[in-house]
PDB file of C-alpha atoms in Angstrom:
ATOM      1  CA  PHE S  30       0.328  -0.115  -0.286  1.00  0.00           C
ATOM      2  CA  GLY S  31       3.114   2.588   0.810  1.00  0.00           C
ATOM      3  CA  TYR S  32       4.148   2.294  -2.572  1.00  0.00           C
ATOM      4  CA  ILE S  33       1.141   2.809  -4.366  1.00  0.00           C
ATOM      5  CA  LEU S  34       0.904   6.329  -2.029  1.00  0.00           C
ATOM      6  CA  LEU S  35       4.337   6.833  -3.496  1.00  0.00           C
ATOM      7  CA  ALA S  36       3.462   6.266  -6.921  1.00  0.00           C
ATOM      8  CA  VAL S  37       0.170   8.436  -6.555  1.00  0.00           C
ATOM      9  CA  GLY S  38       3.165  11.711  -6.650  1.00  0.00           C
ATOM     10  CA  PHE S  39       4.653  10.338  -9.428  1.00  0.00           C
ATOM     11  CA  VAL S  40       1.750   9.792 -11.981  1.00  0.00           C
ATOM     12  CA  PHE S  41       0.680  13.726 -11.635  1.00  0.00           C
ATOM     13  CA  ARG S  42       4.454  14.987 -12.052  1.00  0.00           C
ATOM     14  CA  PRO S  43       3.531  15.174 -16.088  1.00  0.00           C
ATOM     15  CA  ILE S  44       0.261  16.826 -14.922  1.00  0.00           C
ATOM     16  CA  GLY S  45       1.987  19.454 -12.830  1.00  0.00           C
ATOM     17  CA  SER S  46       4.124  20.542 -15.811  1.00  0.00           C
ATOM     18  CA  LEU S  47       1.020  21.148 -18.165  1.00  0.00           C
ATOM     19  CA  ILE S  48      -0.560  22.792 -15.270  1.00  0.00           C
ATOM     20  CA  PHE S  49       1.802  25.123 -14.620  1.00  0.00           C
ATOM     21  CA  GLY S  50       3.317  25.441 -17.669  1.00  0.00           C
ATOM     22  CA  TYR S  51       0.415  27.417 -18.440  1.00  0.00           C
ATOM     23  CA  ILE S  52       0.389  29.472 -15.385  1.00  0.00           C
ATOM     24  CA  GLY S  53       4.032  30.703 -16.421  1.00  0.00           C
ATOM     25  CA  ASP S  54       2.881  31.036 -20.109  1.00  0.00           C
ATOM     26  CA  VAL S  55       0.019  33.157 -18.851  1.00  0.00           C
ATOM     27  CA  TYR S  56       0.863  34.981 -15.826  1.00  0.00           C
ATOM     28  CA  GLY S  57       4.683  34.570 -15.413  1.00  0.00           C
ATOM     29  CA  ARG S  58       7.439  31.862 -14.552  1.00  0.00           C
ATOM     30  CA  GLN S  59       8.065  33.934 -11.553  1.00  0.00           C
ATOM     31  CA  LYS S  60       4.609  33.194 -10.154  1.00  0.00           C
ATOM     32  CA  ALA S  61       4.379  29.669 -11.145  1.00  0.00           C
ATOM     33  CA  LEU S  62       7.402  28.969  -9.127  1.00  0.00           C
ATOM     34  CA  VAL S  63       6.073  31.184  -5.791  1.00  0.00           C
ATOM     35  CA  LEU S  64       3.040  28.901  -6.226  1.00  0.00           C
ATOM     36  CA  SER S  65       4.761  25.844  -6.831  1.00  0.00           C
ATOM     37  CA  VAL S  66       6.719  26.142  -3.663  1.00  0.00           C
ATOM     38  CA  SER S  67       3.876  27.639  -1.774  1.00  0.00           C
ATOM     39  CA  LEU S  68       1.962  23.986  -2.467  1.00  0.00           C
ATOM     40  CA  MET S  69       5.028  22.210  -1.723  1.00  0.00           C
ATOM     41  CA  GLY S  70       5.127  23.862   1.324  1.00  0.00           C
ATOM     42  CA  GLY S  71       1.778  23.415   2.425  1.00  0.00           C
ATOM     43  CA  CYS S  72       1.859  19.167   1.688  1.00  0.00           C
ATOM     44  CA  SER S  73       5.086  18.974   3.944  1.00  0.00           C
ATOM     45  CA  LEU S  74       3.463  21.430   6.951  1.00  0.00           C
ATOM     46  CA  THR S  75       0.291  18.781   6.292  1.00  0.00           C
ATOM     47  CA  MET S  76       2.185  15.616   6.229  1.00  0.00           C
ATOM     48  CA  PHE S  77       4.177  16.930   9.750  1.00  0.00           C
ATOM     49  CA  LEU S  78       0.770  18.046  11.803  1.00  0.00           C
ATOM     50  CA  LEU S  79      -1.202  14.700  10.051  1.00  0.00           C
ATOM     51  CA  PRO S  80      -2.816  13.083  12.996  1.00  0.00           C
ATOM     52  CA  PRO S  81      -2.118   9.381  13.009  1.00  0.00           C
ATOM     53  CA  TYR S  82      -4.192   6.629  11.669  1.00  0.00           C
ATOM     54  CA  GLU S  83      -5.323   5.587  15.455  1.00  0.00           C
ATOM     55  CA  ILE S  84      -6.682   9.008  16.176  1.00  0.00           C
ATOM     56  CA  ILE S  85      -8.568  10.164  12.821  1.00  0.00           C
ATOM     57  CA  GLY S  86      -9.163   6.408  11.117  1.00  0.00           C
ATOM     58  CA  GLY S  87      -8.791   5.586   7.222  1.00  0.00           C
ATOM     59  CA  ILE S  88      -9.325   9.860   6.511  1.00  0.00           C
ATOM     60  CA  SER S  89      -5.553   9.586   7.311  1.00  0.00           C
ATOM     61  CA  CYS S  90      -5.299   7.547   4.583  1.00  0.00           C
ATOM     62  CA  LEU S  91      -7.304   9.565   2.156  1.00  0.00           C
ATOM     63  CA  ILE S  92      -5.100  12.973   3.217  1.00  0.00           C
ATOM     64  CA  ILE S  93      -1.962  11.463   2.504  1.00  0.00           C
ATOM     65  CA  VAL S  94      -3.445  10.164  -1.070  1.00  0.00           C
ATOM     66  CA  LEU S  95      -4.606  14.297  -1.399  1.00  0.00           C
ATOM     67  CA  VAL S  96      -1.244  15.617  -0.102  1.00  0.00           C
ATOM     68  CA  ARG S  97       0.445  13.360  -2.994  1.00  0.00           C
ATOM     69  CA  VAL S  98      -1.816  14.202  -5.746  1.00  0.00           C
ATOM     70  CA  ILE S  99      -0.584  18.116  -4.960  1.00  0.00           C
ATOM     71  CA  GLN S 100       3.104  17.254  -4.268  1.00  0.00           C
ATOM     72  CA  GLY S 101       3.091  15.393  -7.703  1.00  0.00           C
ATOM     73  CA  ILE S 102       1.286  18.516  -9.398  1.00  0.00           C
ATOM     74  CA  SER S 103       3.687  21.133  -7.669  1.00  0.00           C
ATOM     75  CA  VAL S 104       6.835  18.835  -8.263  1.00  0.00           C
ATOM     76  CA  GLY S 105       6.197  18.846 -11.907  1.00  0.00           C
ATOM     77  CA  GLY S 106       5.588  22.391 -12.119  1.00  0.00           C
ATOM     78  CA  GLU S 107       8.755  23.175  -9.865  1.00  0.00           C
ATOM     79  CA  PHE S 108      11.150  21.182 -11.812  1.00  0.00           C
ATOM     80  CA  THR S 109       9.853  22.252 -15.496  1.00  0.00           C
ATOM     81  CA  GLY S 110       9.215  25.925 -13.973  1.00  0.00           C
ATOM     82  CA  ALA S 111      12.757  26.165 -12.621  1.00  0.00           C
ATOM     83  CA  LEU S 112      14.460  25.001 -15.760  1.00  0.00           C
ATOM     84  CA  VAL S 113      12.592  26.989 -17.795  1.00  0.00           C
ATOM     85  CA  PHE S 114      13.095  29.999 -15.550  1.00  0.00           C
ATOM     86  CA  ALA S 115      16.761  29.636 -15.240  1.00  0.00           C
ATOM     87  CA  ILE S 116      17.203  28.755 -18.914  1.00  0.00           C
ATOM     88  CA  GLU S 117      15.289  31.742 -20.156  1.00  0.00           C
ATOM     89  CA  HIS S 118      17.790  34.351 -17.977  1.00  0.00           C
ATOM     90  CA  THR S 119      20.645  32.822 -19.077  1.00  0.00           C
ATOM     91  CA  GLY S 120      20.397  32.453 -22.758  1.00  0.00           C
ATOM     92  CA  LYS S 121      21.145  30.245 -25.317  1.00  0.00           C
ATOM     93  CA  LYS S 122      25.122  29.854 -24.756  1.00  0.00           C
ATOM     94  CA  ASN S 123      25.179  28.538 -21.314  1.00  0.00           C
ATOM     95  CA  ALA S 124      21.352  26.961 -21.668  1.00  0.00           C
ATOM     96  CA  GLY S 125      23.325  23.576 -21.421  1.00  0.00           C
ATOM     97  CA  LEU S 126      25.212  23.930 -18.422  1.00  0.00           C
ATOM     98  CA  VAL S 127      22.468  25.917 -16.572  1.00  0.00           C
ATOM     99  CA  GLY S 128      20.140  22.620 -17.526  1.00  0.00           C
ATOM    100  CA  GLY S 129      22.623  20.343 -15.973  1.00  0.00           C
ATOM    101  CA  ILE S 130      23.178  22.006 -12.765  1.00  0.00           C
ATOM    102  CA  LEU S 131      19.229  21.981 -12.432  1.00  0.00           C
ATOM    103  CA  ALA S 132      19.070  18.074 -13.003  1.00  0.00           C
ATOM    104  CA  GLY S 133      22.109  17.442 -11.005  1.00  0.00           C
ATOM    105  CA  GLY S 134      20.335  19.643  -8.236  1.00  0.00           C
ATOM    106  CA  GLY S 135      17.308  17.459  -8.498  1.00  0.00           C
ATOM    107  CA  ALA S 136      19.281  14.220  -8.335  1.00  0.00           C
ATOM    108  CA  GLY S 137      21.448  15.993  -5.077  1.00  0.00           C
ATOM    109  CA  GLY S 138      17.939  16.939  -3.893  1.00  0.00           C
ATOM    110  CA  ILE S 139      16.864  13.178  -3.572  1.00  0.00           C
ATOM    111  CA  LEU S 140      20.141  11.952  -2.195  1.00  0.00           C
ATOM    112  CA  LEU S 141      19.933  14.582   0.850  1.00  0.00           C
ATOM    113  CA  ALA S 142      16.142  13.352   1.221  1.00  0.00           C
ATOM    114  CA  SER S 143      17.282   9.487   1.128  1.00  0.00           C
ATOM    115  CA  VAL S 144      19.835  10.258   3.835  1.00  0.00           C
ATOM    116  CA  THR S 145      17.732  12.274   5.876  1.00  0.00           C
ATOM    117  CA  SER S 146      15.124   9.344   5.809  1.00  0.00           C
ATOM    118  CA  ASN S 147      17.508   6.848   6.736  1.00  0.00           C
ATOM    119  CA  PHE S 148      18.933   8.915   9.602  1.00  0.00           C
ATOM    120  CA  LEU S 149      15.476   9.334  10.926  1.00  0.00           C
ATOM    121  CA  LYS S 150      14.380   5.760  10.922  1.00  0.00           C
ATOM    122  CA  ASN S 151      17.508   5.467  13.533  1.00  0.00           C
ATOM    123  CA  PRO S 152      15.588   3.194  16.833  1.00  0.00           C
ATOM    124  CA  ALA S 153      17.127   5.546  18.730  1.00  0.00           C
ATOM    125  CA  PHE S 154      15.361   8.602  18.040  1.00  0.00           C
ATOM    126  CA  PRO S 155      11.076   8.360  18.756  1.00  0.00           C
ATOM    127  CA  GLU S 156       8.401   6.783  16.775  1.00  0.00           C
ATOM    128  CA  TYR S 157       7.466  10.316  15.069  1.00  0.00           C
ATOM    129  CA  SER S 158      10.942  11.384  14.175  1.00  0.00           C
ATOM    130  CA  TRP S 159       9.600  10.623  10.385  1.00  0.00           C
ATOM    131  CA  ARG S 160       8.057  14.034  10.914  1.00  0.00           C
ATOM    132  CA  ILE S 161      10.978  16.255  11.387  1.00  0.00           C
ATOM    133  CA  ALA S 162      11.660  15.964   7.572  1.00  0.00           C
ATOM    134  CA  PHE S 163       8.454  17.238   6.745  1.00  0.00           C
ATOM    135  CA  LEU S 164       9.140  20.212   9.118  1.00  0.00           C
ATOM    136  CA  LEU S 165      12.183  20.768   7.678  1.00  0.00           C
ATOM    137  CA  GLY S 166      10.720  20.594   3.924  1.00  0.00           C
ATOM    138  CA  PHE S 167       8.366  23.375   5.185  1.00  0.00           C
ATOM    139  CA  THR S 168      11.263  25.491   6.636  1.00  0.00           C
ATOM    140  CA  LEU S 169      12.968  25.581   3.134  1.00  0.00           C
ATOM    141  CA  SER S 170       9.748  26.275   1.435  1.00  0.00           C
ATOM    142  CA  ILE S 171       9.463  29.535   3.500  1.00  0.00           C
ATOM    143  CA  VAL S 172      13.298  30.417   2.813  1.00  0.00           C
ATOM    144  CA  GLY S 173      12.128  29.473  -1.030  1.00  0.00           C
ATOM    145  CA  TYR S 174       9.110  31.480  -1.042  1.00  0.00           C
ATOM    146  CA  PHE S 175      10.651  34.719   0.247  1.00  0.00           C
ATOM    147  CA  ILE S 176      13.522  34.424  -2.327  1.00  0.00           C
ATOM    148  CA  ARG S 177      11.035  33.875  -5.081  1.00  0.00           C
ATOM    149  CA  LYS S 178       9.179  36.758  -4.066  1.00  0.00           C
ATOM    150  CA  LYS S 179      11.988  38.993  -5.149  1.00  0.00           C
ATOM    151  CA  LEU S 180      12.933  37.443  -8.603  1.00  0.00           C
ATOM    152  CA  THR S 181      12.390  39.150 -11.813  1.00  0.00           C
ATOM    153  CA  GLU S 182      10.549  37.902 -14.500  1.00  0.00           C
ATOM    154  CA  THR S 183      12.410  36.397 -17.505  1.00  0.00           C
ATOM    155  CA  PRO S 184      13.031  38.268 -20.942  1.00  0.00           C
ATOM    156  CA  VAL S 185      11.329  35.740 -22.728  1.00  0.00           C
ATOM    157  CA  PHE S 186       8.074  35.847 -20.888  1.00  0.00           C
ATOM    158  CA  LYS S 187       8.243  39.914 -21.185  1.00  0.00           C
ATOM    159  CA  THR S 188       7.950  39.124 -24.976  1.00  0.00           C
ATOM    160  CA  ILE S 189       5.395  36.474 -25.278  1.00  0.00           C
ATOM    161  CA  HIS S 190       3.085  38.091 -22.561  1.00  0.00           C
ATOM    162  CA  HIS S 191       2.573  41.025 -24.861  1.00  0.00           C
ATOM    163  CA  ALA S 192       1.121  38.392 -27.634  1.00  0.00           C
ATOM    164  CA  LYS S 193      -1.763  37.620 -24.942  1.00  0.00           C
ATOM    165  CA  ARG S 194      -2.063  33.939 -26.012  1.00  0.00           C
ATOM    166  CA  SER S 195      -5.272  32.175 -25.104  1.00  0.00           C
ATOM    167  CA  ILE S 196      -3.792  28.814 -24.450  1.00  0.00           C
ATOM    168  CA  PRO S 197      -0.310  28.395 -24.905  1.00  0.00           C
ATOM    169  CA  LEU S 198      -0.333  24.306 -24.832  1.00  0.00           C
ATOM    170  CA  ILE S 199      -2.724  25.126 -27.907  1.00  0.00           C
ATOM    171  CA  ASP S 200      -1.459  27.856 -29.558  1.00  0.00           C
ATOM    172  CA  GLY S 201       1.714  26.207 -29.844  1.00  0.00           C
ATOM    173  CA  ILE S 202       0.234  23.045 -31.581  1.00  0.00           C
TER     174      ILE S 202
END
């Protein structure tokens, strides 16, 4: 059952890329990045505060599934949005380098999450210690939120924004 809950988030990542791609094209890359980090932070806080199954029963499973769906959507938007944002600010000359650094950062984040998870599974820690990882994620999302609020919009978005396309995904076909 645990693997199914994990898989739910991965299934929704491509959908998140589409949703946040639309938001980025219509409202701005910076706003899409602020929204994605806010959603991820809200999901982390929800997981940290979620009462155990013994207290709220099966509703806890439903909340976890909903959180995983929202996480999947926001991660899909986050990775794609960060990639577009960074490459549009850098230009064509260093696009490959910037994209590689972002991909490496994503892999590094997965490695860090794995190390943190294994550390918190230590039997010396209390049973609820897994929640600390979610509190840490929430704290980092607050930092990310304030950093992203100060970002400037990309030159490419400023150019396409004036074109006022209705549905960018369909217009590109």
